[in-house]
Coordinates of C-alpha atoms and ligand atoms in Angstrom, one line a residue:
M9 CA 0.2 -0.1 0.0
V10 CA 1.3 3.5 -1.3
N11 CA 0.9 5.7 2.3
L12 CA -1.4 8.0 1.9
K13 CA 0.6 11.0 3.5
T14 CA 3.7 9.9 0.2
V15 CA 0.2 10.0 -2.1
Q16 CA -0.6 14.2 -0.7
T17 CA 3.5 14.9 -0.5
H18 CA 3.7 13.5 -4.3
N19 CA 0.4 15.7 -5.7
A20 CA 1.7 19.1 -3.7
S21 CA 5.2 18.3 -5.8
L22 CA 3.3 18.8 -9.1
K23 CA 3.3 22.6 -8.8
T24 CA 6.9 22.4 -9.8
L25 CA 5.6 20.6 -13.2
A26 CA 5.4 22.9 -16.2
P27 CA 2.2 25.0 -16.1
G28 CA -0.7 24.2 -18.5
L29 CA -1.3 20.2 -18.8
V30 CA -3.7 18.9 -20.5
A31 CA -6.3 16.3 -19.3
V32 CA -9.5 15.0 -20.1
F33 CA -11.9 13.3 -17.5
V34 CA -14.5 11.2 -19.0
G35 CA -17.1 11.2 -16.3
G36 CA -16.0 14.0 -14.8
T37 CA -19.2 15.5 -13.3
S38 CA -19.1 12.9 -10.5
G39 CA -17.8 10.5 -8.6
I40 CA -13.6 9.2 -9.1
G41 CA -13.2 11.3 -12.2
L42 CA -14.8 14.6 -10.8
S43 CA -12.8 13.9 -7.6
T44 CA -9.4 13.3 -9.4
A45 CA -10.3 16.1 -11.3
R46 CA -10.3 18.6 -7.8
E47 CA -6.8 17.0 -6.9
F48 CA -5.8 17.6 -10.5
V49 CA -6.7 21.8 -10.3
R50 CA -5.6 22.0 -6.5
N51 CA -2.1 20.8 -7.3
T52 CA -1.2 21.8 -10.8
R53 CA -0.3 25.0 -12.4
S54 CA -2.5 26.8 -15.1
P55 CA -4.1 23.8 -16.1
H56 CA -6.7 23.1 -19.0
V57 CA -9.7 20.3 -17.8
Y58 CA -11.7 18.9 -20.0
L59 CA -15.1 17.1 -18.6
I60 CA -17.5 15.0 -20.4
G61 CA -20.8 13.8 -19.2
R62 CA -24.4 14.3 -19.7
N63 CA -25.3 16.9 -16.9
E64 CA -24.7 20.0 -17.4
A65 CA -26.0 21.8 -14.8
E66 CA -23.4 19.9 -12.4
A67 CA -21.4 20.7 -14.7
N68 CA -22.0 24.7 -14.8
K69 CA -21.7 24.3 -10.6
L70 CA -18.3 22.6 -11.0
I71 CA -16.9 25.0 -13.5
S72 CA -17.1 27.9 -10.6
E73 CA -15.8 25.5 -8.0
L74 CA -12.7 24.7 -10.2
G75 CA -12.4 28.2 -11.0
I76 CA -12.2 29.0 -7.2
L77 CA -9.9 25.9 -6.4
N78 CA -7.4 27.3 -8.7
P79 CA -7.9 30.7 -10.7
E80 CA -5.4 30.0 -12.9
S81 CA -7.2 27.1 -13.9
Q82 CA -9.4 26.7 -16.9
T83 CA -12.2 24.0 -17.3
T84 CA -14.5 23.3 -20.2
F85 CA -17.5 21.0 -20.5
I86 CA -18.3 18.4 -23.1
K87 CA -22.0 17.5 -23.0
S88 CA -22.4 14.2 -24.8
D89 CA -23.8 10.7 -24.1
I90 CA -21.0 8.8 -24.9
S91 CA -22.2 4.9 -24.7
L92 CA -22.5 6.4 -28.5
L93 CA -19.0 5.9 -29.9
K94 CA -20.1 8.7 -32.4
N95 CA -20.1 11.0 -30.1
V96 CA -17.0 10.0 -28.7
D97 CA -16.0 10.9 -32.1
K98 CA -17.4 14.5 -32.0
A99 CA -16.1 15.0 -28.7
C100 CA -12.4 14.3 -29.7
Q101 CA -12.5 16.4 -32.6
E102 CA -13.8 19.4 -30.6
I103 CA -10.9 18.4 -28.2
S104 CA -8.4 18.0 -31.0
A105 CA -9.4 21.6 -32.7
K106 CA -8.4 23.1 -29.3
E107 CA -5.4 21.4 -28.0
K108 CA -1.7 20.3 -29.5
K109 CA -1.2 18.2 -26.6
V110 CA -3.1 16.1 -23.8
N111 CA -1.1 15.0 -20.8
L112 CA -3.9 12.7 -19.1
L113 CA -6.7 11.2 -20.6
F114 CA -8.6 9.8 -17.3
M115 CA -11.6 7.5 -18.0
T116 CA -14.6 6.6 -15.5
A117 CA -17.9 6.7 -17.4
G118 CA -20.4 4.0 -16.3
Y119 CA -22.6 2.7 -13.9
F120 CA -23.9 0.0 -12.2
T121 CA -26.9 -2.4 -12.6
F122 CA -28.7 -5.5 -11.9
N123 CA -30.7 -5.0 -15.7
G124 CA -29.4 -6.7 -18.6
R125 CA -28.5 -5.7 -21.9
Q126 CA -29.3 -2.6 -23.2
E127 CA -28.3 -2.2 -26.8
T128 CA -27.5 1.3 -28.3
S129 CA -28.2 2.3 -31.6
E130 CA -24.8 1.2 -33.0
G131 CA -25.4 -2.0 -31.5
L132 CA -23.6 -2.5 -28.4
D133 CA -24.5 -3.0 -25.0
Q134 CA -24.7 0.2 -23.4
K135 CA -22.4 -0.1 -20.3
F136 CA -20.2 -2.3 -22.1
S137 CA -20.0 0.5 -24.6
L138 CA -19.4 2.8 -21.7
H139 CA -16.9 0.4 -20.2
Y140 CA -15.3 -0.7 -22.9
Y141 CA -15.5 0.8 -26.1
A142 CA -16.1 4.1 -25.9
R143 CA -13.0 4.0 -23.5
A144 CA -11.0 2.5 -26.2
R145 CA -12.2 5.0 -28.9
F146 CA -11.4 8.4 -26.5
I147 CA -7.8 6.5 -26.9
K148 CA -7.5 6.2 -30.0
N149 CA -8.5 9.2 -31.3
L150 CA -6.4 10.9 -28.8
L151 CA -3.3 9.3 -28.7
P152 CA -1.3 11.6 -31.1
L153 CA -2.1 14.4 -28.8
L154 CA -0.6 12.0 -25.9
D155 CA 2.0 11.3 -27.9
T156 CA 2.5 15.0 -28.7
A157 CA 2.9 15.3 -25.3
A158 CA 5.2 12.6 -24.5
N159 CA 8.0 13.7 -27.4
N160 CA 8.2 17.1 -25.1
R161 CA 11.9 17.4 -24.5
D162 CA 11.2 19.2 -21.3
E163 CA 10.8 16.3 -18.3
N164 CA 8.6 18.7 -16.5
A165 CA 6.1 18.7 -19.5
N166 CA 6.5 15.5 -21.0
L167 CA 3.4 13.6 -18.8
S168 CA 1.9 11.5 -20.9
R169 CA -0.8 9.1 -19.5
V170 CA -3.9 7.2 -19.7
V171 CA -5.8 5.8 -16.7
S172 CA -8.9 3.3 -16.8
V173 CA -10.7 2.9 -13.6
L174 CA -12.8 -0.4 -13.7
D175 CA -11.2 -3.4 -11.9
P176 CA -8.4 -5.1 -14.0
H177 CA -9.1 -8.2 -11.6
A178 CA -12.6 -8.7 -12.4
S179 CA -12.4 -11.8 -14.4
V180 CA -10.6 -13.2 -11.6
R181 CA -12.0 -12.0 -8.4
A182 CA -14.3 -14.4 -6.3
L183 CA -13.0 -17.3 -8.2
G184 CA -13.9 -16.2 -11.6
A185 CA -12.5 -18.0 -14.5
G186 CA -10.9 -15.4 -16.4
A187 CA -12.4 -16.7 -19.6
L188 CA -12.8 -15.0 -22.7
N189 CA -15.7 -16.0 -25.3
Y190 CA -13.2 -14.9 -28.4
S191 CA -16.3 -15.6 -30.9
D192 CA -18.4 -13.3 -29.2
L193 CA -16.4 -10.5 -28.3
S194 CA -19.3 -7.9 -27.7
L195 CA -21.6 -10.3 -25.9
K196 CA -24.2 -9.9 -28.7
N197 CA -25.4 -13.3 -27.9
S198 CA -24.3 -14.3 -24.9
F199 CA -24.4 -11.3 -22.8
S200 CA -25.1 -11.3 -18.6
L201 CA -23.5 -9.0 -16.2
K202 CA -20.8 -11.4 -15.1
N203 CA -19.5 -11.8 -18.8
C204 CA -19.7 -8.1 -19.4
A205 CA -17.6 -7.3 -16.3
A206 CA -15.3 -10.0 -17.2
H207 CA -14.7 -9.0 -21.2
A208 CA -14.8 -5.3 -20.1
S209 CA -12.0 -5.9 -17.5
A210 CA -10.1 -8.1 -19.5
M211 CA -10.6 -5.7 -23.2
N212 CA -9.2 -2.9 -20.8
N213 CA -6.2 -4.8 -19.7
F214 CA -5.3 -6.5 -22.9
Y215 CA -6.2 -3.1 -25.4
M216 CA -3.8 -1.0 -23.3
E217 CA -1.2 -3.5 -22.9
K218 CA -0.7 -3.7 -26.2
L219 CA -0.4 -0.2 -26.6
A220 CA 2.0 0.4 -24.3
K221 CA 4.1 -1.1 -26.6
S222 CA 3.5 0.7 -29.6
H223 CA 3.1 3.8 -27.5
P224 CA 6.4 4.0 -25.7
G225 CA 6.2 7.5 -24.8
T226 CA 2.4 7.3 -23.0
S227 CA 1.6 4.8 -19.7
F228 CA -1.3 3.5 -19.8
I229 CA -2.8 2.4 -16.3
H230 CA -6.3 0.2 -15.6
A231 CA -6.8 1.3 -11.6
Y232 CA -9.4 -0.8 -9.4
P233 CA -11.4 2.1 -7.1
S234 CA -12.3 -0.7 -4.9
A235 CA -16.1 0.5 -2.9
V236 CA -16.5 4.1 -3.1
K237 CA -19.4 6.4 -2.4
T238 CA -20.3 8.1 -5.5
G239 CA -23.4 8.2 -7.8
V240 CA -22.7 4.7 -10.0
A241 CA -26.1 3.7 -8.2
R242 CA -28.1 6.2 -9.3
G243 CA -29.7 4.6 -12.2
L244 CA -31.1 1.9 -10.0
D245 CA -34.6 1.5 -9.6
P246 CA -36.3 2.1 -6.5
I247 CA -36.0 -1.7 -4.8
S248 CA -32.8 -1.9 -6.4
S249 CA -31.3 1.0 -4.5
K250 CA -32.8 -0.4 -1.2
V251 CA -30.9 -3.4 -1.8
W252 CA -27.8 -1.4 -2.9
V253 CA -28.3 1.1 0.6
A254 CA -28.2 -2.4 2.3
L255 CA -25.1 -3.3 0.3
T256 CA -23.3 -0.2 0.9
S257 CA -24.0 0.1 4.5
L258 CA -22.6 -3.2 5.2
M259 CA -19.7 -2.5 3.7
K260 CA -18.6 1.1 4.9
P261 CA -16.3 0.1 7.1
F262 CA -14.4 -1.1 4.0
M263 CA -15.1 1.5 2.0
V264 CA -12.9 3.9 0.3
D265 CA -13.6 7.9 1.1
L266 CA -14.3 9.8 -2.0
G267 CA -11.9 12.6 -1.6
E268 CA -8.8 10.1 -0.6
S269 CA -9.7 8.3 -3.8
G270 CA -9.3 11.6 -5.8
E271 CA -6.2 11.5 -4.2
R272 CA -4.8 8.0 -4.8
H273 CA -6.1 8.5 -8.9
L274 CA -4.0 12.0 -9.1
Y275 CA -0.9 9.9 -7.9
A276 CA -2.0 6.6 -9.9
S277 CA -1.8 9.6 -12.8
T278 CA 1.6 11.5 -12.3
A279 CA 3.6 9.2 -10.5
K280 CA 7.0 8.0 -11.7
V281 CA 6.9 5.0 -10.7
F282 CA 4.1 4.1 -13.2
A283 CA 6.6 5.0 -16.1
A284 CA 6.2 5.0 -20.0
M285 CA 8.1 2.1 -21.8
K286 CA 10.8 4.4 -23.4
E287 CA 11.6 6.0 -20.1
T288 CA 13.5 2.3 -19.0
A289 CA 13.4 3.6 -15.6
D290 CA 15.3 1.8 -12.8
Y291 CA 12.6 2.8 -9.9
A292 CA 9.3 1.9 -12.3
A293 CA 6.5 -0.5 -11.2
V294 CA 6.3 -4.1 -12.1
G295 CA 3.9 -3.7 -15.2
S296 CA 1.3 -5.8 -16.1
D297 CA 3.3 -8.5 -18.2
G298 CA 5.3 -8.9 -15.3
T299 CA 8.1 -6.6 -16.7
K300 CA 9.3 -3.8 -15.0
G301 CA 8.7 -1.1 -16.7
S302 CA 6.8 -1.5 -19.0
G303 CA 4.3 1.4 -19.8
S304 CA 1.0 -0.9 -18.7
Y305 CA -0.2 -1.3 -15.1
W306 CA -2.5 -3.0 -13.5
L307 CA -3.7 -1.3 -9.9
N308 CA -5.4 -1.7 -7.1
W309 CA -7.0 1.1 -4.7
D310 CA -4.5 2.0 -3.0
D311 CA -2.0 2.4 -5.9
D312 CA -0.1 -0.7 -5.6
V313 CA 0.4 -3.6 -8.7
L314 CA -2.5 -5.8 -8.3
P315 CA -0.8 -9.7 -7.5
F316 CA 0.1 -11.6 -10.3
S317 CA -3.0 -13.8 -11.9
K318 CA -2.0 -17.0 -13.8
K319 CA -4.9 -16.5 -15.1
L320 CA -4.6 -13.5 -16.9
A321 CA -1.3 -14.6 -18.1
K322 CA -3.0 -18.1 -19.5
L323 CA -5.2 -15.1 -21.2
R324 CA -2.1 -13.2 -22.4
E325 CA -0.7 -16.9 -23.9
E326 CA -3.9 -17.4 -26.0
G327 CA -3.3 -14.3 -28.0
A328 CA -6.0 -12.2 -26.0
G329 CA -4.2 -9.0 -26.8
E330 CA -4.6 -9.3 -30.8
K331 CA -7.6 -10.7 -30.6
I332 CA -8.8 -8.0 -28.8
V333 CA -7.4 -5.1 -31.0
Q334 CA -8.7 -7.0 -34.2
H335 CA -12.2 -7.1 -32.7
T336 CA -12.0 -3.0 -31.3
E337 CA -10.9 -2.4 -34.7
E338 CA -13.3 -4.4 -36.1
V339 CA -16.5 -2.7 -34.4
F340 CA -14.7 1.0 -35.0
K341 CA -14.8 0.0 -38.8
K342 CA -18.2 -0.8 -38.9
V343 CA -19.5 1.5 -36.4
C344 CA -17.7 4.9 -37.2
E345 CA -16.4 4.1 -40.8
E346 CA -19.1 2.4 -42.2
K347 CA -21.9 3.9 -39.4
Q348 CA -23.8 0.8 -39.4
T349 CA -24.7 -1.1 -36.1
Y350 CA -22.2 -4.0 -34.6
P351 CA -22.1 -7.1 -35.7
Ligands
NAP19 N1 -17.8 3.4 -6.5 C1 -17.3 2.2 -7.3 O1 -17.6 1.7 -5.7 C2 -17.0 1.4 -8.0 C3 -16.4 0.2 -7.4 C4 -15.8 -0.6 -8.5 C5 -15.6 -0.1 -10.2 N2 -16.4 1.0 -10.7 C6 -16.4 1.8 -11.8 O2 -15.4 2.8 -11.9 C7 -15.8 3.7 -12.4 C8 -16.6 5.1 -11.9 O3 -17.5 5.3 -11.5 P1 -18.3 6.4 -10.4 O4 -18.0 5.2 -9.0 O5 -17.1 7.6 -10.2 O6 -20.1 6.7 -10.3 P2 -20.5 8.1 -10.5 O7 -20.1 9.1 -9.6 O8 -21.9 7.3 -11.2 O9 -19.6 8.6 -12.2 C9 -19.8 8.1 -13.7 C10 -19.6 9.3 -14.6 O10 -20.2 9.1 -15.9 C11 -20.7 9.6 -16.8 N3 -21.7 8.7 -16.9 C12 -22.1 8.1 -16.9 N4 -22.9 7.6 -18.0 C13 -22.4 8.3 -19.2 C14 -22.9 8.3 -20.4 N5 -24.1 7.9 -20.9 N6 -22.1 9.6 -20.9 C15 -21.1 10.1 -20.9 N7 -20.8 10.1 -19.7 C16 -21.5 9.4 -18.6 C17 -21.4 10.4 -14.9 O11 -21.8 11.2 -15.9 P3 -23.3 12.4 -15.9 O12 -23.7 11.9 -15.1 O13 -22.8 13.7 -16.1 O14 -23.3 11.5 -17.8 C18 -20.0 10.3 -14.3 O15 -19.6 11.7 -14.4 C19 -17.5 3.4 -13.4 O16 -16.9 2.9 -14.3 C20 -17.9 2.0 -12.3 O17 -18.2 1.2 -13.2 C21 -17.1 2.2 -9.4

């Protein structure tokens, strides 16, 4: 566990970085995304922050709040339902038109539900899209700007990092099999909440692990937040909400405070120990494939690297990374280029 004091001391040191860092918070209007955005704005000089979500009233309040927290900061809200990939493309076009580089892409958009598959007009499940496909599309679209940030020769200005908050071990927790249905990766015919959690988790893991190799100046982090009191269950029906309240009150002693979660996610987003591959740093943490400083890290809520999982190693050996990248490209081609539904 990284001590909270260490996290806070590190975060305070971010004022020594160059002014004008650019961060995009996909899901920045609530919960862990917002808490991390607050810490980013508090601890950096003249940052430019993008908050992406649907809740405009909340975003307007946040723009004022963040402006008071750091009067040199600039916050832009992009109102968008990003469960549709066409909307992800629009949001990224807006950012790319305004910015030459992005230093941090931080993604938390998602929700908790007991309901089954809910298809979007693009043929993907809505939750699965938010937890994986939309995130992968943000990464793909913003990689040129992340590359530009990574290529800055000033080491106080070359932060280039992607963070996806979900759960790298969802498919292997609680004796999970850690298996993927390669013939139906989008779960069109084999959807269940369990399969959705397992696929979204492993697809985040291996999509980013692959990109860490082809984009060695950027580091890629998939982080598990543990249980945090946020708005994640706000869409539940009244009965499910009661179940949720009962569950969370039982879990209360084990829950992570929302403010601490933001501080810890800012650490994950900026600490040098999660070095990009090209840095070949001796101080780097062990990456997701077991190699020190690989540029891809799977983290626990406390900023420690998650323990090695034989089941996830088996997925890597059977070519999960290649299959997931190929599938994701097929989805992007069908939905984003050919403007059809998938499959
Ligand atoms: N909190 C936990 O205990 C916990 C535990 C494990 C994993 N997680 C995962 O961690 C991530 C962060 O969740 P959180 O707890 O911070 O939840 P949260 O407070 O509900 O925040 C979710 C964010 O996603 C945005 N969002 C949701 N649907 C969207 C859509 N269709 N289009 C655009 N933005 C959308 C919301 O913005 P708008 O409302 O403005 O649209 C909000 O900013 C989620 O993926 C969740 O599954 C959370």
